[in-house]
XYZ file of N, CA, C and O in Angstrom:
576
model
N 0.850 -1.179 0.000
C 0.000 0.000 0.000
C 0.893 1.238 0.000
O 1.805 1.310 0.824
N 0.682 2.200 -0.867
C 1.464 3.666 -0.647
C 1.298 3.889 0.119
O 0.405 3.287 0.714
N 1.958 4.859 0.708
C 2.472 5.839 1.635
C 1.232 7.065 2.055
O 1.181 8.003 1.259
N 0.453 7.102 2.993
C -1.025 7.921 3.150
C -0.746 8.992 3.805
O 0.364 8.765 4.285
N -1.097 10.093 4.140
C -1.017 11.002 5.017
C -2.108 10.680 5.995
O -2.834 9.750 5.645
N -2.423 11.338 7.328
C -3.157 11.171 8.014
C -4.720 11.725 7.793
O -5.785 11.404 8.320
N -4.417 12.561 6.921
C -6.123 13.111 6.183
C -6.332 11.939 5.558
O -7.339 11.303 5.872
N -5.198 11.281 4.293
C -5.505 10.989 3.243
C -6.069 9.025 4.161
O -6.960 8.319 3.687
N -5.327 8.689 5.296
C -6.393 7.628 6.095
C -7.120 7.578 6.806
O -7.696 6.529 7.097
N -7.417 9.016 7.488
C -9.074 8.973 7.770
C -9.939 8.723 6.518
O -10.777 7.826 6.423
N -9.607 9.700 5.495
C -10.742 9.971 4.704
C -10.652 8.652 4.139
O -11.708 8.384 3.567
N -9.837 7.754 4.074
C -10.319 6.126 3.799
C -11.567 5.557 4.470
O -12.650 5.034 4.207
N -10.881 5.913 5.377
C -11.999 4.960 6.977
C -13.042 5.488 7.066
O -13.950 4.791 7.519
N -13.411 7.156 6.617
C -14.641 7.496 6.810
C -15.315 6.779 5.693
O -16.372 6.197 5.935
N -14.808 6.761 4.490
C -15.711 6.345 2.902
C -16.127 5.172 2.756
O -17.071 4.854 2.033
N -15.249 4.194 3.640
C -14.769 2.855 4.210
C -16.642 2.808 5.116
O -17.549 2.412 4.384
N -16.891 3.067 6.072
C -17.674 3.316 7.099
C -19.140 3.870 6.622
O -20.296 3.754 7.029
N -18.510 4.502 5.597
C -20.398 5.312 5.533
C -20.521 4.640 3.989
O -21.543 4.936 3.369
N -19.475 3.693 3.287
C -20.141 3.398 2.249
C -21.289 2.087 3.007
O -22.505 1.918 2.911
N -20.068 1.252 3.845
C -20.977 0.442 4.489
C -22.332 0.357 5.070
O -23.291 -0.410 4.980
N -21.973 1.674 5.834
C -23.829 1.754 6.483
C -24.404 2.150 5.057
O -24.829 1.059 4.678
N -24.684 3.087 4.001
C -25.264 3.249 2.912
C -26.175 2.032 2.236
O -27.339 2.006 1.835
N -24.821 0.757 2.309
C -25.174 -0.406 1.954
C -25.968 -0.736 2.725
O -27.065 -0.631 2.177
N -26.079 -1.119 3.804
C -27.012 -2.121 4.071
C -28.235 -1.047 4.189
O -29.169 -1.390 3.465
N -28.417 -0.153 4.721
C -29.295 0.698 4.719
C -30.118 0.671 3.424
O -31.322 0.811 3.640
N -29.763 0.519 2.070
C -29.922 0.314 0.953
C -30.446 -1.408 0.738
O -30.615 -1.844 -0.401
N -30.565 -1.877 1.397
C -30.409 -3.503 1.218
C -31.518 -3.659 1.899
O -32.030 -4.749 1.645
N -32.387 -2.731 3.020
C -32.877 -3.437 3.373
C -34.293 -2.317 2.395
O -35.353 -2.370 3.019
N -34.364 -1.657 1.426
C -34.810 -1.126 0.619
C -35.999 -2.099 -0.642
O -36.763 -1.680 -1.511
N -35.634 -3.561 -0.154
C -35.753 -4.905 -1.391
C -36.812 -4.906 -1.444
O -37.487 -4.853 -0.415
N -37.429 -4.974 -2.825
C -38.431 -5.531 -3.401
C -38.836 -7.140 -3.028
O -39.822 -7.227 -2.298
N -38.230 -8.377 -3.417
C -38.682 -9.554 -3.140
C -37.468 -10.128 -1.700
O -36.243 -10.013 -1.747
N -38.133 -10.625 -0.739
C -37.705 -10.643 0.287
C -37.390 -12.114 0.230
O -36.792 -12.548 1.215
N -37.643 -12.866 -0.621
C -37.757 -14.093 -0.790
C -35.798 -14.524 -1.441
O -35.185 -15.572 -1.237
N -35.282 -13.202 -2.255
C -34.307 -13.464 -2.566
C -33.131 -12.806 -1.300
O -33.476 -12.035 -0.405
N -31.539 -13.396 -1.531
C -30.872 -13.014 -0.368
C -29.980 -11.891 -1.252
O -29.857 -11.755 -2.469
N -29.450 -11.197 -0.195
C -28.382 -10.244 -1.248
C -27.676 -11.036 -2.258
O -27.291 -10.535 -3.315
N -27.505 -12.241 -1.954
C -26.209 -12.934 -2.917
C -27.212 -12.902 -4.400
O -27.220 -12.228 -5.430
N -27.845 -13.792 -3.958
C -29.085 -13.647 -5.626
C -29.450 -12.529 -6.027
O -29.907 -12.604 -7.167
N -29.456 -11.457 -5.581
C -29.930 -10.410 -5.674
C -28.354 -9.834 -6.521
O -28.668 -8.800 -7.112
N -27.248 -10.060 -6.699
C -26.074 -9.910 -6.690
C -26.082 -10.524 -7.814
O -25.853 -9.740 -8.735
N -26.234 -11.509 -8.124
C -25.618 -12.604 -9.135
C -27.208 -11.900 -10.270
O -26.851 -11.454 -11.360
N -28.197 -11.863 -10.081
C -28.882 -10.933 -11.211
C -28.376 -10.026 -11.636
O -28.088 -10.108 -12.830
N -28.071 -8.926 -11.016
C -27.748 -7.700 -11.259
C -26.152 -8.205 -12.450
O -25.896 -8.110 -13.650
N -25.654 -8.580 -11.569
C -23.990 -9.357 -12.476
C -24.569 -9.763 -13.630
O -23.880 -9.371 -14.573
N -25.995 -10.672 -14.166
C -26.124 -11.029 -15.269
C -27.044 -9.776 -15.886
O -27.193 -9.797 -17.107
N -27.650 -8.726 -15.169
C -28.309 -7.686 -16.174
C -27.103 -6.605 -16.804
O -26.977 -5.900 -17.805
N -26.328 -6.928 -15.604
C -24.958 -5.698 -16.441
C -24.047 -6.310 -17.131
O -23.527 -5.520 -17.918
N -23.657 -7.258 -17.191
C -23.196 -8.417 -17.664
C -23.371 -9.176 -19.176
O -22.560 -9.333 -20.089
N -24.856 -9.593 -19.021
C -25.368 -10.133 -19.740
C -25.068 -11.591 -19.680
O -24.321 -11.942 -18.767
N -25.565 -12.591 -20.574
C -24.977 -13.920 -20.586
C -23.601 -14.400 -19.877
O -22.520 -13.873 -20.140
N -23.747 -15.386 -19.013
C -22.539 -15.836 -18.747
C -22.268 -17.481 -18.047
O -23.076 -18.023 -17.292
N -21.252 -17.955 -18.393
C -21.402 -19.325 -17.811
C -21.160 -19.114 -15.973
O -20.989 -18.031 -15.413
N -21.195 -20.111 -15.486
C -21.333 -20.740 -14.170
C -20.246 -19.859 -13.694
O -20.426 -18.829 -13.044
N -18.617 -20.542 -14.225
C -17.290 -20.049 -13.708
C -17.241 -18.884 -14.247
O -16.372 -18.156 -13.767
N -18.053 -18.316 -15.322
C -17.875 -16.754 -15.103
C -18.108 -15.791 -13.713
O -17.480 -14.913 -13.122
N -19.558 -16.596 -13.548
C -20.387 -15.368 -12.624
C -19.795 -15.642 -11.300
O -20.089 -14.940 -10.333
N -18.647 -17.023 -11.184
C -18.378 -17.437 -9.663
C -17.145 -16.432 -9.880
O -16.579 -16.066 -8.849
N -16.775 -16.058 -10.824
C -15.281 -15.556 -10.633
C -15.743 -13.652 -10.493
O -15.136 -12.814 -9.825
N -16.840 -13.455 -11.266
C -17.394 -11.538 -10.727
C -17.793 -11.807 -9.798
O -17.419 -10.947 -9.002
N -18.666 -12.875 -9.078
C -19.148 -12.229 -7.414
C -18.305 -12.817 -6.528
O -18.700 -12.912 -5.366
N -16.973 -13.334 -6.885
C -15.846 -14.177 -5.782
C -16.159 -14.814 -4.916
O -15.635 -14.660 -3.813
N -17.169 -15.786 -5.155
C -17.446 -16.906 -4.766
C -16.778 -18.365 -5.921
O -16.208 -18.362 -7.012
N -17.267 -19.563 -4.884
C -16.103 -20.471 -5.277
C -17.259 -21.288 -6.765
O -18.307 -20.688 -7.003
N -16.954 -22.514 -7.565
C -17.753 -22.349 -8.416
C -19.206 -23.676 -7.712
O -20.371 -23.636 -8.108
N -18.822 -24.414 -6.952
C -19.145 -24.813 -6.567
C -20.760 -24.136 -5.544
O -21.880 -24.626 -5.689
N -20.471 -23.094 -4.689
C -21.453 -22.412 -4.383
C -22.230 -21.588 -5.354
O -23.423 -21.458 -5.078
N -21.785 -20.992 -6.457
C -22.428 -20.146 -7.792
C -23.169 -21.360 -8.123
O -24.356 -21.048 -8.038
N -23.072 -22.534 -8.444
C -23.783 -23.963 -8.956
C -25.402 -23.825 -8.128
O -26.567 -23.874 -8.524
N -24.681 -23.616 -6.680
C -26.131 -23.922 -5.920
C -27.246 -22.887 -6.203
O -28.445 -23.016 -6.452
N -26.067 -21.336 -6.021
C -27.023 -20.246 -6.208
C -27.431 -19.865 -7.709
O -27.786 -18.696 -7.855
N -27.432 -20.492 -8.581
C -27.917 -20.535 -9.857
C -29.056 -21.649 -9.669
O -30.185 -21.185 -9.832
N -29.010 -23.047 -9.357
C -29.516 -23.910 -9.215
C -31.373 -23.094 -8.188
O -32.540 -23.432 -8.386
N -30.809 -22.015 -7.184
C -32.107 -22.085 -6.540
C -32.866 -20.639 -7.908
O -33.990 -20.679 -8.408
N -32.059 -19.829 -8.095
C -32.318 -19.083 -9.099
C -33.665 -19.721 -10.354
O -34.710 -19.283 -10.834
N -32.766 -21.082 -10.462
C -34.104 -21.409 -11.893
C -35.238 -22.034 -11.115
O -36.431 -22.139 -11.398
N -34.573 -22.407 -10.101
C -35.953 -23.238 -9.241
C -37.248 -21.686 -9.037
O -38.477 -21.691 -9.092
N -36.235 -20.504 -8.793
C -37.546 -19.409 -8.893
C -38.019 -18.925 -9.778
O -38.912 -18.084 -9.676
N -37.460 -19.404 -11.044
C -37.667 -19.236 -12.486
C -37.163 -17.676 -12.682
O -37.959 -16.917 -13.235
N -35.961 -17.185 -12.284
C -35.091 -16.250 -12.284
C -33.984 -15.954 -13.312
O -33.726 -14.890 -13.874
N -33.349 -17.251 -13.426
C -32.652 -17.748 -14.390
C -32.895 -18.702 -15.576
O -33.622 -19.647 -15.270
N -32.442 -18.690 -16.927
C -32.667 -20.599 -17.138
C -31.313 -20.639 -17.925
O -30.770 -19.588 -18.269
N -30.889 -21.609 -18.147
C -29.549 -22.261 -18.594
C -29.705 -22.790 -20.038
O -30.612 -23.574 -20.317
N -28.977 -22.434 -20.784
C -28.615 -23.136 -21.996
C -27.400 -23.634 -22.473
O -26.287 -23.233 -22.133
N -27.657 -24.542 -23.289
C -26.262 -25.213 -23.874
C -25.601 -23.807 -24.671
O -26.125 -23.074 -25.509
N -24.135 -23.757 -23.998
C -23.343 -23.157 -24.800
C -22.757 -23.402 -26.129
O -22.557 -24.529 -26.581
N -22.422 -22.016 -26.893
C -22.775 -22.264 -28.543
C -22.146 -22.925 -28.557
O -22.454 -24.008 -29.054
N -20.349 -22.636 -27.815
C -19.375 -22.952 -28.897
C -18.389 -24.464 -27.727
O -17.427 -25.151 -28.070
N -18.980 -24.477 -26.698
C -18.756 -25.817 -25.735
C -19.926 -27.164 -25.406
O -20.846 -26.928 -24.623
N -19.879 -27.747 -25.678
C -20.788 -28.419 -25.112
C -21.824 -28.729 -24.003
O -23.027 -28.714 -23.743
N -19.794 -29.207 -23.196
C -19.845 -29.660 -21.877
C -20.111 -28.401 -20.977
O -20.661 -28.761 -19.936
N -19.944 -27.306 -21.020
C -20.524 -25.916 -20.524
C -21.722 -25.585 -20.648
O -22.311 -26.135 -21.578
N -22.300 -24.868 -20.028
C -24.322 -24.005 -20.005
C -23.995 -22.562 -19.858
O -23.042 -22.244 -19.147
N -24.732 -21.624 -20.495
C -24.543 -20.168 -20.182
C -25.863 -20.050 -19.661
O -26.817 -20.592 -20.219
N -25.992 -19.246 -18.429
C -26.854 -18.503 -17.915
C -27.447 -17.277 -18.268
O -26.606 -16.395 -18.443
N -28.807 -16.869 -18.458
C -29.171 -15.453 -18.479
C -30.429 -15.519 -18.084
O -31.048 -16.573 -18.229
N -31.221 -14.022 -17.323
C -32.163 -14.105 -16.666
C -33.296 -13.762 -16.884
O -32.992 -12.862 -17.667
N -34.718 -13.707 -16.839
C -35.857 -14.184 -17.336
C -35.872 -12.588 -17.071
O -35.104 -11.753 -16.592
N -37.422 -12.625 -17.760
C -38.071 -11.688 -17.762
C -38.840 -11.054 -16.033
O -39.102 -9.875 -15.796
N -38.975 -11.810 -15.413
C -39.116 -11.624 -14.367
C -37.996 -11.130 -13.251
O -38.158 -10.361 -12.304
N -36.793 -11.837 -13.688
C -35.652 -11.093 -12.584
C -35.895 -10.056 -13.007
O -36.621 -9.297 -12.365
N -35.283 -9.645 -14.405
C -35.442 -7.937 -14.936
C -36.447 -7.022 -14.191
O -36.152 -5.854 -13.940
N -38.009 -7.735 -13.729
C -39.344 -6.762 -13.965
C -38.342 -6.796 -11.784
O -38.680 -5.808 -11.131
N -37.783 -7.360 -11.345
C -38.019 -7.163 -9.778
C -36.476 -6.528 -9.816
O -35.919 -6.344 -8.734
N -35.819 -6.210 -10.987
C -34.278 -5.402 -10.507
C -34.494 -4.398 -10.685
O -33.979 -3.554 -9.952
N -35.512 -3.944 -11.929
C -36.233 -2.881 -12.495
C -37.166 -2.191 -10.715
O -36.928 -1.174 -10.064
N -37.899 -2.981 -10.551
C -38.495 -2.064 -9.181
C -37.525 -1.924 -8.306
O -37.709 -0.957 -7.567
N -36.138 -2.780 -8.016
C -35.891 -2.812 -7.041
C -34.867 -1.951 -7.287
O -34.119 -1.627 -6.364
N -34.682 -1.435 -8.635
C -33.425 -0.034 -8.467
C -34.334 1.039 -8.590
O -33.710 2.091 -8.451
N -35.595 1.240 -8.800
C -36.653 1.824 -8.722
C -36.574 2.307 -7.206
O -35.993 3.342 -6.879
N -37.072 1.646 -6.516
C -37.288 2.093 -5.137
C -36.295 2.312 -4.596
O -36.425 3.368 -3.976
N -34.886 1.705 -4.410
C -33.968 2.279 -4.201
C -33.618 3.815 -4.275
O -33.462 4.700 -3.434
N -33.562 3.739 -5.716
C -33.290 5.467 -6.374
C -34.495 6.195 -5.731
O -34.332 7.415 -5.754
N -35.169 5.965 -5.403
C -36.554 6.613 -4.654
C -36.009 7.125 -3.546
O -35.957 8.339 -3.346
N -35.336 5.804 -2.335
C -35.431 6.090 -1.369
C -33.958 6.884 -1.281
O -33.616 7.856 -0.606
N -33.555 6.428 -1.815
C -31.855 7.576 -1.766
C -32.125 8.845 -2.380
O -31.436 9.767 -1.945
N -32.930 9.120 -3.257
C -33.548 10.798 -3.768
C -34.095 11.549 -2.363
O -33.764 12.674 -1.988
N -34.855 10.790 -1.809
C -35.522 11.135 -0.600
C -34.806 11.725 0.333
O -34.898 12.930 0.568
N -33.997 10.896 0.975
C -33.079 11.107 1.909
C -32.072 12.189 1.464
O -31.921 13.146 2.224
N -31.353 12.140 0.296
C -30.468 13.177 -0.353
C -31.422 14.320 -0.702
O -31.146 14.614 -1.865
N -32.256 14.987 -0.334
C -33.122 15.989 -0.823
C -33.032 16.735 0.136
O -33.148 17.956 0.033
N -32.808 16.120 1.232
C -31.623 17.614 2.662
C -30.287 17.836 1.983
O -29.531 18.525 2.669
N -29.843 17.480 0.938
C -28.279 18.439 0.718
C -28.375 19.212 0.036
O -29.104 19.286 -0.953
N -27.258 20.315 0.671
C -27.068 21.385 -0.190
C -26.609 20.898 -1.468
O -26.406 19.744 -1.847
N -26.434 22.484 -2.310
C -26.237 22.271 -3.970
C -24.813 22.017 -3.916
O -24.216 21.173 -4.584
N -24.239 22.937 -2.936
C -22.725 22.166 -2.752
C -22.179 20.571 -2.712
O -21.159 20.053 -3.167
N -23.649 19.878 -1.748
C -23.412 18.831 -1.232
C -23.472 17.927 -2.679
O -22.692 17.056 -3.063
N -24.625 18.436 -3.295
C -24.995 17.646 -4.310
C -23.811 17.754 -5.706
O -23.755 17.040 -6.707
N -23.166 18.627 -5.408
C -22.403 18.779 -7.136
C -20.911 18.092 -6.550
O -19.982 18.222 -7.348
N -20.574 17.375 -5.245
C -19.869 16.825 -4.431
C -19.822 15.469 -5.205
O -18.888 14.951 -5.817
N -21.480 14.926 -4.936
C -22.291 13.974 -5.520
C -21.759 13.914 -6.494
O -20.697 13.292 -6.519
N -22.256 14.521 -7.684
C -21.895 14.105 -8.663
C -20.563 14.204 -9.247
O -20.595 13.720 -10.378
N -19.569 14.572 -8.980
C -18.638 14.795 -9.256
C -17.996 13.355 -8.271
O -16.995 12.990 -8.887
N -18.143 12.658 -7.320
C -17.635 11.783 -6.791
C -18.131 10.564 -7.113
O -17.470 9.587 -6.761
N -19.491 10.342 -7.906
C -20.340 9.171 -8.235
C -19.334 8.452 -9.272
O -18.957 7.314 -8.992
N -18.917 9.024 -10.374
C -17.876 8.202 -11.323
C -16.550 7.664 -10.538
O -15.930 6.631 -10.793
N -16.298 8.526 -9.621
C -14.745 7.852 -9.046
C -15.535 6.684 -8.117
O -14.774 5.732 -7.942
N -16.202 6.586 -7.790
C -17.125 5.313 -6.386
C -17.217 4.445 -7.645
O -16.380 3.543 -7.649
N -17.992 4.488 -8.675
C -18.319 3.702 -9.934
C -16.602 3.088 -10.037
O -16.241 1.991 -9.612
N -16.083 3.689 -10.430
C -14.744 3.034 -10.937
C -14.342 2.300 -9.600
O -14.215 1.101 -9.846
N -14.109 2.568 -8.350
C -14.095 1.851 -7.266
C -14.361 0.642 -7.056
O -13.666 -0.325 -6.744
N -15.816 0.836 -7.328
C -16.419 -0.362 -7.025
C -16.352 -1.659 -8.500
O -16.854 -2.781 -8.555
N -15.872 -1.219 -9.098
C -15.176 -2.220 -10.444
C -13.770 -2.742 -10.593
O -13.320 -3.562 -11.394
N -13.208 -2.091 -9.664
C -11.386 -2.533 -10.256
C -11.439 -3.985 -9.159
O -10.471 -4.742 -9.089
């Protein structure tokens, strides 16, 4: 790890701290209560994503492939997912998700963005052009 100044590791630990509470605070925001964050995770991975086999989606949500098996497996059991033979492998299946995950990621970034508009509607214009000017660097963050 480089070399930090003492601003430059608080202001870790604070972004560190309040991204966390954000999250779950945000999590408990869900449309179908029936799914867990992980499924809720592994959709979203295949709506931004798109198509992908098994050891793909175990290797974006860093889980092992063995557990992605199960959580795909309860996925089609909710008719969330369905599996097809891959074009160009056989012995492989690619995953992608029904029309129904879409209609509950669709409400469920729906209400989300609702409830975070809400709450962000006490900041100043300062606070807010903060916002946006920091939303692409969190975006890139949360991808590398």
């Amino acid at each position: 790890m480089p070399e930090m100044s003492e601003d430059d590791l608080a202001a870790v630990s604070m972004l560190r701290s309040s991204v966390m509470r954000l999250s779950r605070r945000l999590r408990h925001q869900r449309v179908e209560e029936s799914l867990s964050p992980t499924e809720m995770s592994v959709l979203g991975t295949l709506a931004h994503c798109g198509r992908a086999t098994p050891g793909e989606l175990a290797r974006k949500e860093h889980v092992q492939p063995p557990s992605m098996t199960r959580i795909i497996a309860m996925l089609e059991v909710k008719g969330l997912v369905r599996r097809e033979p891959h074009p160009e492998d056989r012995r492989q299946v690619v995953v992608s998700s029904t029309e129904q995950a879409e209609a509950i990621l669709q409400e469920s970034r729906r209400r989300r963005n609702a409830w975070l508009a809400e709450l962000a509607s006490g900041l100043t214009e300062e606070e807010w052009a903060a916002i946006r000017n920091a939303a692409p660097v969190l975006e890139k963050l949360a991808h590398l």
